[in-house]
PDB file of C-alpha atoms in Angstrom:
ATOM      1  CA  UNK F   1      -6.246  11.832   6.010  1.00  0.00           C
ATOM      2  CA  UNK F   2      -2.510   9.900   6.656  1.00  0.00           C
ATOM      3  CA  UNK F   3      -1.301   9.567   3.042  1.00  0.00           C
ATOM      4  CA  UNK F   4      -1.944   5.758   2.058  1.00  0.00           C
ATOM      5  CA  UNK F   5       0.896   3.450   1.772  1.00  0.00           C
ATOM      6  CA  UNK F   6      -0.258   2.074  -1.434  1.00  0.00           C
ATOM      7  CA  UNK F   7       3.068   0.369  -2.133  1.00  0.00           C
ATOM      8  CA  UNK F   8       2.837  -1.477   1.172  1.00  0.00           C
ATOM      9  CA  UNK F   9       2.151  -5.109   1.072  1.00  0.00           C
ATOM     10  CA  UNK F  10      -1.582  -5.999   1.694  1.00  0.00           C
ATOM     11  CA  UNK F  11      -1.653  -6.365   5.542  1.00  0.00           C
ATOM     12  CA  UNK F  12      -2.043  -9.915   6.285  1.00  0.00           C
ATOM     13  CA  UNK F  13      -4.965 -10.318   8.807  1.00  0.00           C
ATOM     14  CA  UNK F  14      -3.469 -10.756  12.224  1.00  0.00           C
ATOM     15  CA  UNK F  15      -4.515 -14.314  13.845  1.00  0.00           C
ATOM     16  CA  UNK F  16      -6.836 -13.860  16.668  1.00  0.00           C
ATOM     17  CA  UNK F  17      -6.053 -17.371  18.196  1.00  0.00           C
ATOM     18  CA  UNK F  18      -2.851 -18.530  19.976  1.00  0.00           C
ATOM     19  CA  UNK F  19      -1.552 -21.787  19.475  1.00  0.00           C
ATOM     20  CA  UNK F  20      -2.988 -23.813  22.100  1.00  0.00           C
ATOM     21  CA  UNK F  21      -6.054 -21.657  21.219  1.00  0.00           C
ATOM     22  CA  UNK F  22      -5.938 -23.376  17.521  1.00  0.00           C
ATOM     23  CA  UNK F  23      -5.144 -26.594  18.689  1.00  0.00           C
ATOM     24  CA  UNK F  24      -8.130 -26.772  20.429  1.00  0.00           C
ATOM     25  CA  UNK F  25     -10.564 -26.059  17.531  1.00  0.00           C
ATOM     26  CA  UNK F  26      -8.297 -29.028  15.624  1.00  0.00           C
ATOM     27  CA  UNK F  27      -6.266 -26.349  13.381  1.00  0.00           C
ATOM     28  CA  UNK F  28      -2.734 -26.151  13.085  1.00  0.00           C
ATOM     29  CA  UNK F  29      -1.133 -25.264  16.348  1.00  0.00           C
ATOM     30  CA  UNK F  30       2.306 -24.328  14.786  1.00  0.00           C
ATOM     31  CA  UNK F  31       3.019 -20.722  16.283  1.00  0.00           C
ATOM     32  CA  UNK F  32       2.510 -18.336  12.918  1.00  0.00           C
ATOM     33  CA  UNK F  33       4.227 -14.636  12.369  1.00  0.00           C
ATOM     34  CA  UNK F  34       3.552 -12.554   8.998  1.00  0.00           C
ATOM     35  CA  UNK F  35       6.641 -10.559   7.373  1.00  0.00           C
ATOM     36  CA  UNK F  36       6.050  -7.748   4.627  1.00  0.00           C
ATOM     37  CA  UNK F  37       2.856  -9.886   3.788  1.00  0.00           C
ATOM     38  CA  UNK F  38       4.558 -13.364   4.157  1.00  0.00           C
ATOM     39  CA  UNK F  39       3.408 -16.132   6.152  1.00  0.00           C
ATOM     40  CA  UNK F  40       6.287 -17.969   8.290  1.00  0.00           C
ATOM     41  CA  UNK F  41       5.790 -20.495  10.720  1.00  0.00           C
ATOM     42  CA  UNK F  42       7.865 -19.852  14.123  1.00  0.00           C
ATOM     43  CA  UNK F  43      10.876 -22.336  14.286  1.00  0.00           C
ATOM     44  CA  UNK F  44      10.362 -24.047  18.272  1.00  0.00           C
ATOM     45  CA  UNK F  45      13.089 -23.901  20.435  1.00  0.00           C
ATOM     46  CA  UNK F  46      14.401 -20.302  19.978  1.00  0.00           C
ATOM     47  CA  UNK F  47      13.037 -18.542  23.317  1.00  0.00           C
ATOM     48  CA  UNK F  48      16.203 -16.532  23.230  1.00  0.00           C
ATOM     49  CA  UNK F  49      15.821 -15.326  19.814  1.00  0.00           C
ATOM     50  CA  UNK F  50      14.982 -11.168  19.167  1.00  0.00           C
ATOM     51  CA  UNK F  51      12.752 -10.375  16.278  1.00  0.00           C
ATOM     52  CA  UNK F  52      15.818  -8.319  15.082  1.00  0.00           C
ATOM     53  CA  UNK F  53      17.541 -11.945  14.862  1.00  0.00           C
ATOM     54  CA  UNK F  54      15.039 -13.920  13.218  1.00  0.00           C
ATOM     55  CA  UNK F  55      14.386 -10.551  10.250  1.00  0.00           C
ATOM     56  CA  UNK F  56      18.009 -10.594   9.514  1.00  0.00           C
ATOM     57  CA  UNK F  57      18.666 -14.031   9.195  1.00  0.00           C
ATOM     58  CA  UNK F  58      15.678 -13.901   6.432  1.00  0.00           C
ATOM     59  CA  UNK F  59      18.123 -11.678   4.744  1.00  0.00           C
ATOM     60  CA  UNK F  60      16.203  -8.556   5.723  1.00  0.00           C
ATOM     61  CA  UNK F  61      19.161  -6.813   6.131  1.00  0.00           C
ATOM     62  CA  UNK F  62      17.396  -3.166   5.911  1.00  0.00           C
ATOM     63  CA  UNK F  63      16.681  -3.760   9.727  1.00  0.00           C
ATOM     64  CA  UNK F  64      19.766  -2.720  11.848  1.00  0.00           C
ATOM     65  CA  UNK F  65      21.858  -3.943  14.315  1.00  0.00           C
ATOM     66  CA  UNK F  66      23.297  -0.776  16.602  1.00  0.00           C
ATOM     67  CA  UNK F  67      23.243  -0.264  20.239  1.00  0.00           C
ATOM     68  CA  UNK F  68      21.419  -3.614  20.671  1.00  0.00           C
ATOM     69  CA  UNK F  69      20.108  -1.496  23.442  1.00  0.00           C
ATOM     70  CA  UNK F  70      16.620   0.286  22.559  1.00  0.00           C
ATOM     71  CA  UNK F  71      18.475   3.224  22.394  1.00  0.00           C
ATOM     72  CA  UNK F  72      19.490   4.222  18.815  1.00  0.00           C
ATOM     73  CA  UNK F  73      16.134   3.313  16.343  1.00  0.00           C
ATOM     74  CA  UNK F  74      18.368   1.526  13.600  1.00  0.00           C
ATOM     75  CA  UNK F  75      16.293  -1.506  14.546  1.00  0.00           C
ATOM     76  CA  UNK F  76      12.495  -0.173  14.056  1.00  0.00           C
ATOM     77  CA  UNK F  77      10.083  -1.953  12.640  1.00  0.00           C
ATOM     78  CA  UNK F  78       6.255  -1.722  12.847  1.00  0.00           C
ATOM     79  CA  UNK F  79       4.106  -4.232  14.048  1.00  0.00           C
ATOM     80  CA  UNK F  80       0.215  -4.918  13.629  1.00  0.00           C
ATOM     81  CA  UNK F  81      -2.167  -6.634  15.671  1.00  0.00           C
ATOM     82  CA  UNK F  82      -5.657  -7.353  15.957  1.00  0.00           C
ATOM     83  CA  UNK F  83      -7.021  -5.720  19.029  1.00  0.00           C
ATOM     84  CA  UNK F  84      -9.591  -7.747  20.507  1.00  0.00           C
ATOM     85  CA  UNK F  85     -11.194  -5.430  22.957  1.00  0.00           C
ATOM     86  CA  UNK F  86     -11.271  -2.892  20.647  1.00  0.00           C
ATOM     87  CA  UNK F  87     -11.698  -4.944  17.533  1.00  0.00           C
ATOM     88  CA  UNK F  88      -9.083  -2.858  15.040  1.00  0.00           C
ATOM     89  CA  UNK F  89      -5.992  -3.955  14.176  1.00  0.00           C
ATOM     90  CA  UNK F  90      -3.103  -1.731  15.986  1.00  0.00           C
ATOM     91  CA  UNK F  91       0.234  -0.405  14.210  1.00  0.00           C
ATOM     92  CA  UNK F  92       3.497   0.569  16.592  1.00  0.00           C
ATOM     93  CA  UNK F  93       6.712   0.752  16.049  1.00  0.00           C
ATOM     94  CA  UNK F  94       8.848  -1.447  18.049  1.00  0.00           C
ATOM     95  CA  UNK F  95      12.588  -2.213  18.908  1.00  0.00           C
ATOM     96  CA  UNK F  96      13.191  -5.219  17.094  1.00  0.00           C
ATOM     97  CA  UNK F  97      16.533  -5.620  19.061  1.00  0.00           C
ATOM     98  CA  UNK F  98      14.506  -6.062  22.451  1.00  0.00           C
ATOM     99  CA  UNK F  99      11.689  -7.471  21.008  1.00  0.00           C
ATOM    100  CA  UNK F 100      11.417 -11.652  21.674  1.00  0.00           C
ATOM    101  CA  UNK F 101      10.568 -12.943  18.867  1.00  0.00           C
ATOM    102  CA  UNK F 102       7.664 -15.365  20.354  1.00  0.00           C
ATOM    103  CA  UNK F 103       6.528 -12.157  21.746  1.00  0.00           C
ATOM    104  CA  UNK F 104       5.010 -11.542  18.083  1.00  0.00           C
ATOM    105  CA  UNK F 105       2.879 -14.821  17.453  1.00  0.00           C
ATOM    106  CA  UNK F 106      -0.030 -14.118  15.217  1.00  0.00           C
ATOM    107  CA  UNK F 107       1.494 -10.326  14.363  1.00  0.00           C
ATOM    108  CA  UNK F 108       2.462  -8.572  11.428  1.00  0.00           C
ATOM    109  CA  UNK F 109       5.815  -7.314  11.089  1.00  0.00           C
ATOM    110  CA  UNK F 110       6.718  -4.543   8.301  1.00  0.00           C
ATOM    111  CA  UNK F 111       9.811  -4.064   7.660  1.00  0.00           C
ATOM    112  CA  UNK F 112      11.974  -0.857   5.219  1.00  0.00           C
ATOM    113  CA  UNK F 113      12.297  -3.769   2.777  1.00  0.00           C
ATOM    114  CA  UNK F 114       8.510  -4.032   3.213  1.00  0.00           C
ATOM    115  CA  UNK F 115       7.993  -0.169   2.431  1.00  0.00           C
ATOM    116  CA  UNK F 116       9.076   0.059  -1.426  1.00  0.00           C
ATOM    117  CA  UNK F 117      12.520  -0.644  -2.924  1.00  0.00           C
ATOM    118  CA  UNK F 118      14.560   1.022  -5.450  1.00  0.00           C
ATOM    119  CA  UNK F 119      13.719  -1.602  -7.718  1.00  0.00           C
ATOM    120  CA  UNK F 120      10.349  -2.121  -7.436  1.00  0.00           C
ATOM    121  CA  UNK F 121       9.008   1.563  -6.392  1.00  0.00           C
ATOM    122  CA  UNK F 122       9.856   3.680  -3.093  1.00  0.00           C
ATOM    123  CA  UNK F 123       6.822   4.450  -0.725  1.00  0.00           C
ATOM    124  CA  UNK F 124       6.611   8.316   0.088  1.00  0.00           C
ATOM    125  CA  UNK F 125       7.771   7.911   3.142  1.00  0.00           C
ATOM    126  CA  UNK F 126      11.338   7.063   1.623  1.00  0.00           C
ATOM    127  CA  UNK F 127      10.835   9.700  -1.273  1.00  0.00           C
ATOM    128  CA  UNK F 128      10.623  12.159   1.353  1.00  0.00           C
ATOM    129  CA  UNK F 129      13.335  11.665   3.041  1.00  0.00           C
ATOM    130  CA  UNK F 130      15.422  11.222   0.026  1.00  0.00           C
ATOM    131  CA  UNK F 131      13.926  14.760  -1.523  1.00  0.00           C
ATOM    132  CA  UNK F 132      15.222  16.322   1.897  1.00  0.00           C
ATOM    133  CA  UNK F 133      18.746  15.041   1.632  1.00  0.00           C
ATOM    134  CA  UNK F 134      18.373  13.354   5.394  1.00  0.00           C
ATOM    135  CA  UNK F 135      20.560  10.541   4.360  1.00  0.00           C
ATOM    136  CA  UNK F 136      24.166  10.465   4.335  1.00  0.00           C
ATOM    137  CA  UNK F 137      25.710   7.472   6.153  1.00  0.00           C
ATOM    138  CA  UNK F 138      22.632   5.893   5.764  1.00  0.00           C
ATOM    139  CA  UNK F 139      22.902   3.545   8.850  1.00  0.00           C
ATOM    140  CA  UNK F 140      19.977   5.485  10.553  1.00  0.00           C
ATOM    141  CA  UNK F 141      17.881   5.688   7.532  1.00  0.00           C
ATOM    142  CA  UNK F 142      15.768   2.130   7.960  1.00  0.00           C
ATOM    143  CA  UNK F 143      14.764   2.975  11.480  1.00  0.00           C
ATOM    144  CA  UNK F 144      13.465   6.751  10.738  1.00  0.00           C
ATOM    145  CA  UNK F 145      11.709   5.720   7.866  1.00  0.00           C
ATOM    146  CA  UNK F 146       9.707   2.888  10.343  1.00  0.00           C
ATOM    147  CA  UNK F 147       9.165   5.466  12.516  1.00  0.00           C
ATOM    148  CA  UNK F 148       7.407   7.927  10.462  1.00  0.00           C
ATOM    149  CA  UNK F 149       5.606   5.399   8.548  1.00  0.00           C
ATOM    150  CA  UNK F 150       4.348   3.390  11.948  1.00  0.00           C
ATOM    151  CA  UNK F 151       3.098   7.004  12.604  1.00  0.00           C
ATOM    152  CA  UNK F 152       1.045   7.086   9.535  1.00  0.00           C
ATOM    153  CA  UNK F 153      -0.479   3.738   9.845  1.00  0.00           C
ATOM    154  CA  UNK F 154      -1.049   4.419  13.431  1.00  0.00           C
ATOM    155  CA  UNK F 155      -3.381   7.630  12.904  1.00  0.00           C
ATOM    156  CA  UNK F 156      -6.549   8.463  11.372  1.00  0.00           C
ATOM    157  CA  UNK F 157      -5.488  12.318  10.203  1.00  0.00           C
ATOM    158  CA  UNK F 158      -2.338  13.676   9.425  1.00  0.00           C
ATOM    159  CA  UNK F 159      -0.020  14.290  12.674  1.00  0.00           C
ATOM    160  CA  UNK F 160       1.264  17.231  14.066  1.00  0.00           C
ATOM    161  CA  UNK F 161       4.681  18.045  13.598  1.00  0.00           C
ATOM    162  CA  UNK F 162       5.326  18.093  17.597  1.00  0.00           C
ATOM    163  CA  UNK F 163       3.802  14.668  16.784  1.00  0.00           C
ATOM    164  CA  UNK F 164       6.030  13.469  14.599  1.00  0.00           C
ATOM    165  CA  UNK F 165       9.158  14.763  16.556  1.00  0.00           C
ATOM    166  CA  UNK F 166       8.054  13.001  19.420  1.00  0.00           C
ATOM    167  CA  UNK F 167       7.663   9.512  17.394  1.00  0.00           C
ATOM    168  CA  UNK F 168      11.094   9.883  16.166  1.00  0.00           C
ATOM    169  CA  UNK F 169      12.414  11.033  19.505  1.00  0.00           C
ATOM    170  CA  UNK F 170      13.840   6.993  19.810  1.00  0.00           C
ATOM    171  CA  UNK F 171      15.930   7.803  16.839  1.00  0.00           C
ATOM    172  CA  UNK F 172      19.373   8.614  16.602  1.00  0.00           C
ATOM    173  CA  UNK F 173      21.694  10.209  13.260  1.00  0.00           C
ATOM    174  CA  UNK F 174      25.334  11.065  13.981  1.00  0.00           C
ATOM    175  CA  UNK F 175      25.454  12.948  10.343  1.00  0.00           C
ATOM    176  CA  UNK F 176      22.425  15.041   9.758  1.00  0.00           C
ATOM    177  CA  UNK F 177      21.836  16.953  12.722  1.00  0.00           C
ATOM    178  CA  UNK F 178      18.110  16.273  12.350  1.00  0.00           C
ATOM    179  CA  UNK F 179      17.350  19.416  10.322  1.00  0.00           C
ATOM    180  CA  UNK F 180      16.558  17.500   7.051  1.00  0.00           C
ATOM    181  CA  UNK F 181      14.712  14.701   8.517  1.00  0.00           C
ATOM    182  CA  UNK F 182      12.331  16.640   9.867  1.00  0.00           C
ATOM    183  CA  UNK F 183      12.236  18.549   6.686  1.00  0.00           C
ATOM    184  CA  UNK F 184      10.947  15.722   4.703  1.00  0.00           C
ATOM    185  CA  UNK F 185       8.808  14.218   7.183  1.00  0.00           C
ATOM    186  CA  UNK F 186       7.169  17.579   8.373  1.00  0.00           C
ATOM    187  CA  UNK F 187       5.897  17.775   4.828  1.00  0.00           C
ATOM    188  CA  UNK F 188       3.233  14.753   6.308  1.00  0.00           C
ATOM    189  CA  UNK F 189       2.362  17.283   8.918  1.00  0.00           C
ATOM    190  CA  UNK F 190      -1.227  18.432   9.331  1.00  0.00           C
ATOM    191  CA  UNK F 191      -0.459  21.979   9.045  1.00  0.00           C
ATOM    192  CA  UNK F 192       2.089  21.421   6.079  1.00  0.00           C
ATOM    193  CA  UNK F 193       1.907  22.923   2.502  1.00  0.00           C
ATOM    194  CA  UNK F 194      -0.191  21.324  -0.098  1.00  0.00           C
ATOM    195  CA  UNK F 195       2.336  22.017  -2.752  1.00  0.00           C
ATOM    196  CA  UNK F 196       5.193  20.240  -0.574  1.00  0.00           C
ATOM    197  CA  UNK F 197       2.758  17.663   0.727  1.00  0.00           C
ATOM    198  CA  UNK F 198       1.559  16.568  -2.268  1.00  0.00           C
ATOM    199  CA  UNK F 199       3.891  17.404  -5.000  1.00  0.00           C
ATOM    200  CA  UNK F 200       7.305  17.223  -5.115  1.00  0.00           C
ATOM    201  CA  UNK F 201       8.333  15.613  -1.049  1.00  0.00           C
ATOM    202  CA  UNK F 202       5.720  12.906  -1.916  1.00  0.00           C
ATOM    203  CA  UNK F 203       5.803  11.614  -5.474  1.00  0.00           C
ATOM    204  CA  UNK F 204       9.403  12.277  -5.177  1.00  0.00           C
ATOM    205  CA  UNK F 205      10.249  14.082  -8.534  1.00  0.00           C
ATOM    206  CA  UNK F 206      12.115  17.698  -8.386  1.00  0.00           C
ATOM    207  CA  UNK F 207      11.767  19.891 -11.335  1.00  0.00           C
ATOM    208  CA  UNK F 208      13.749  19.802 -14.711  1.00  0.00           C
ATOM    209  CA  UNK F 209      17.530  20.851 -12.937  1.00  0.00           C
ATOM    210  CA  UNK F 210      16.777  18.613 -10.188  1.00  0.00           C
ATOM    211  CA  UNK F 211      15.774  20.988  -7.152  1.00  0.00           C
ATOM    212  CA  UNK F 212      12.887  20.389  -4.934  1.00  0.00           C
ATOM    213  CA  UNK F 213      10.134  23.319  -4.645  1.00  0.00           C
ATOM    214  CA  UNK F 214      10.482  25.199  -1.155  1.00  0.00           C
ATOM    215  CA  UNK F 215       7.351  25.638   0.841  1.00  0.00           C
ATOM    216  CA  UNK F 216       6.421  28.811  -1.324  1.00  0.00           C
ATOM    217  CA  UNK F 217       7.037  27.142  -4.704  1.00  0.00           C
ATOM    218  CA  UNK F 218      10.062  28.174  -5.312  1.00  0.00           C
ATOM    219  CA  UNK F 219      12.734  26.538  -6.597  1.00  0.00           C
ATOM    220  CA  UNK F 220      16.207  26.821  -5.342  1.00  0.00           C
ATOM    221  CA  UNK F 221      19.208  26.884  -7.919  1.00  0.00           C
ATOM    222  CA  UNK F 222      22.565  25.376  -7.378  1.00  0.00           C
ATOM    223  CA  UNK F 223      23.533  27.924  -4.860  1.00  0.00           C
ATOM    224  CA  UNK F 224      20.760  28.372  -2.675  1.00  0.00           C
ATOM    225  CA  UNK F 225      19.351  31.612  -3.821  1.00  0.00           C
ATOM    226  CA  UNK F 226      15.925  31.144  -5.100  1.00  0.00           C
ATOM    227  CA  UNK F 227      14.265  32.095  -7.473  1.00  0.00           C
ATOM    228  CA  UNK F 228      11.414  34.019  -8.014  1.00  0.00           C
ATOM    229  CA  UNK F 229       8.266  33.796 -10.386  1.00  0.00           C
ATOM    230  CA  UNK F 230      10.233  35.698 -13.217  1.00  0.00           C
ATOM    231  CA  UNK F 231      12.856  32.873 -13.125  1.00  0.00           C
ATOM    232  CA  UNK F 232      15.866  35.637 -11.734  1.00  0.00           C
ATOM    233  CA  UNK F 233      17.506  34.699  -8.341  1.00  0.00           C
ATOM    234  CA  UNK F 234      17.046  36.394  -5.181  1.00  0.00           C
ATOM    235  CA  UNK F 235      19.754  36.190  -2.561  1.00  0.00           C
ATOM    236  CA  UNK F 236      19.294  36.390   1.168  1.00  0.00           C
ATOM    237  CA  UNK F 237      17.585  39.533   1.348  1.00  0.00           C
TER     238      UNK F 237
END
């Protein structure tokens, strides 16, 4: 199964009735969005307003503004709603830049800030991604993170790692070059190595000097030779 994102906020349930819907039964027809498990009550008049707007000026700043275009990821966030035909509640990840924010009445949004924080405890998502080194800048970093986790939420079993390429395929780093994102996040792959899965890309701790286990349980010393079961280095060949 998708590892569980127990530092997540408990998913508020999505409402099922619009507005008018509510006014109707005599309830409180004030348009209603959730955020990281927060209830917030849709201020009228702002038809022009993106969700990417409305998150930041709640001081979520984790959520970025780039390309303003759909085109870069820094804005990700996932959203949840309750599916009536099928009767489940659906995670995506969305562009919160294109995103209206009436467009999300009744919704969940989850944002990075949502995830875990240094303070208060990083969600394995984060860890791995951290463990892997894919950060540098960190502009990108919200927006990946969203990505992967939406990808969790979204799925029943752990995905593929074509599947997780194509769900960050929206996402765009100028500093990495990709190879160390997908290095912590393929660890959530279905086909990835128990050690790395559950060990040290997911609770997030490296061994005594500080270096992560490789996928054969290795551990690689300060200059990238590792070493073997006897504790002496190996080089390249």
């Amino acid at each position: 199964e998708a590892p569980s994102p127990s530092t997540t906020p408990p998913l508020a349930q999505p409402s099922v009735l619009g507005a008018q819907q509510r006014a109707m039964e005599g309830q409180d027809a004030s348009p209603l969005l959730y955020v990281n498990g927060k209830r917030y009550v849709m201020p009228a008049g702002k038809a022009e307003v993106t969700l990417l707007a409305y998150l930041r000026g709640l001081g979520l700043s984790g959520t970025k503004q780039g390309c303003g275009e759909g085109g870069c990821g820094a804005c990700t966030v996932m959203i949840s709603h309750y599916d009536l035909a099928t009767r489940a509640v659906v995670h995506r990840a969305v562009n919160a830049c294109l995103c209206p924010l009436y467009a999300c009445e009744g919704m969940h949004v989850i944002t990075v800030e949502g995830l875990g924080t240094k303070r208060g405890g990083l969600h394995p998502v984060q860890k791995a991604i951290a463990v892997a080194h894919g950060s540098q800048c960190g502009f990108c970093t919200p927006g990946f993170v969203m990505s992967m986790y939406s990808l969790l939420r979204s799925k029943a079993e752990k995905p593929t790692e074509e599947e997780i390429e194509e769900a960050l395929g929206g996402n765009l780093c100028r500093c990495t070059g990709y190879r160390p994102i997908l290095a912590g996040f393929n660890t959530f792959a279905r086909d990835a190595p128990d050690a790395a899965y559950s060990n040290e890309t997911i609770d997030g701790h490296a061994n005594g000097n500080g270096h992560a286990a490789n996928s054969n349980g290795h551990v690689a010393n300060g200059n990238g030779h590792a070493t073997n079961g006897d504790g002496h280095a190996t080089n390249g060949d």
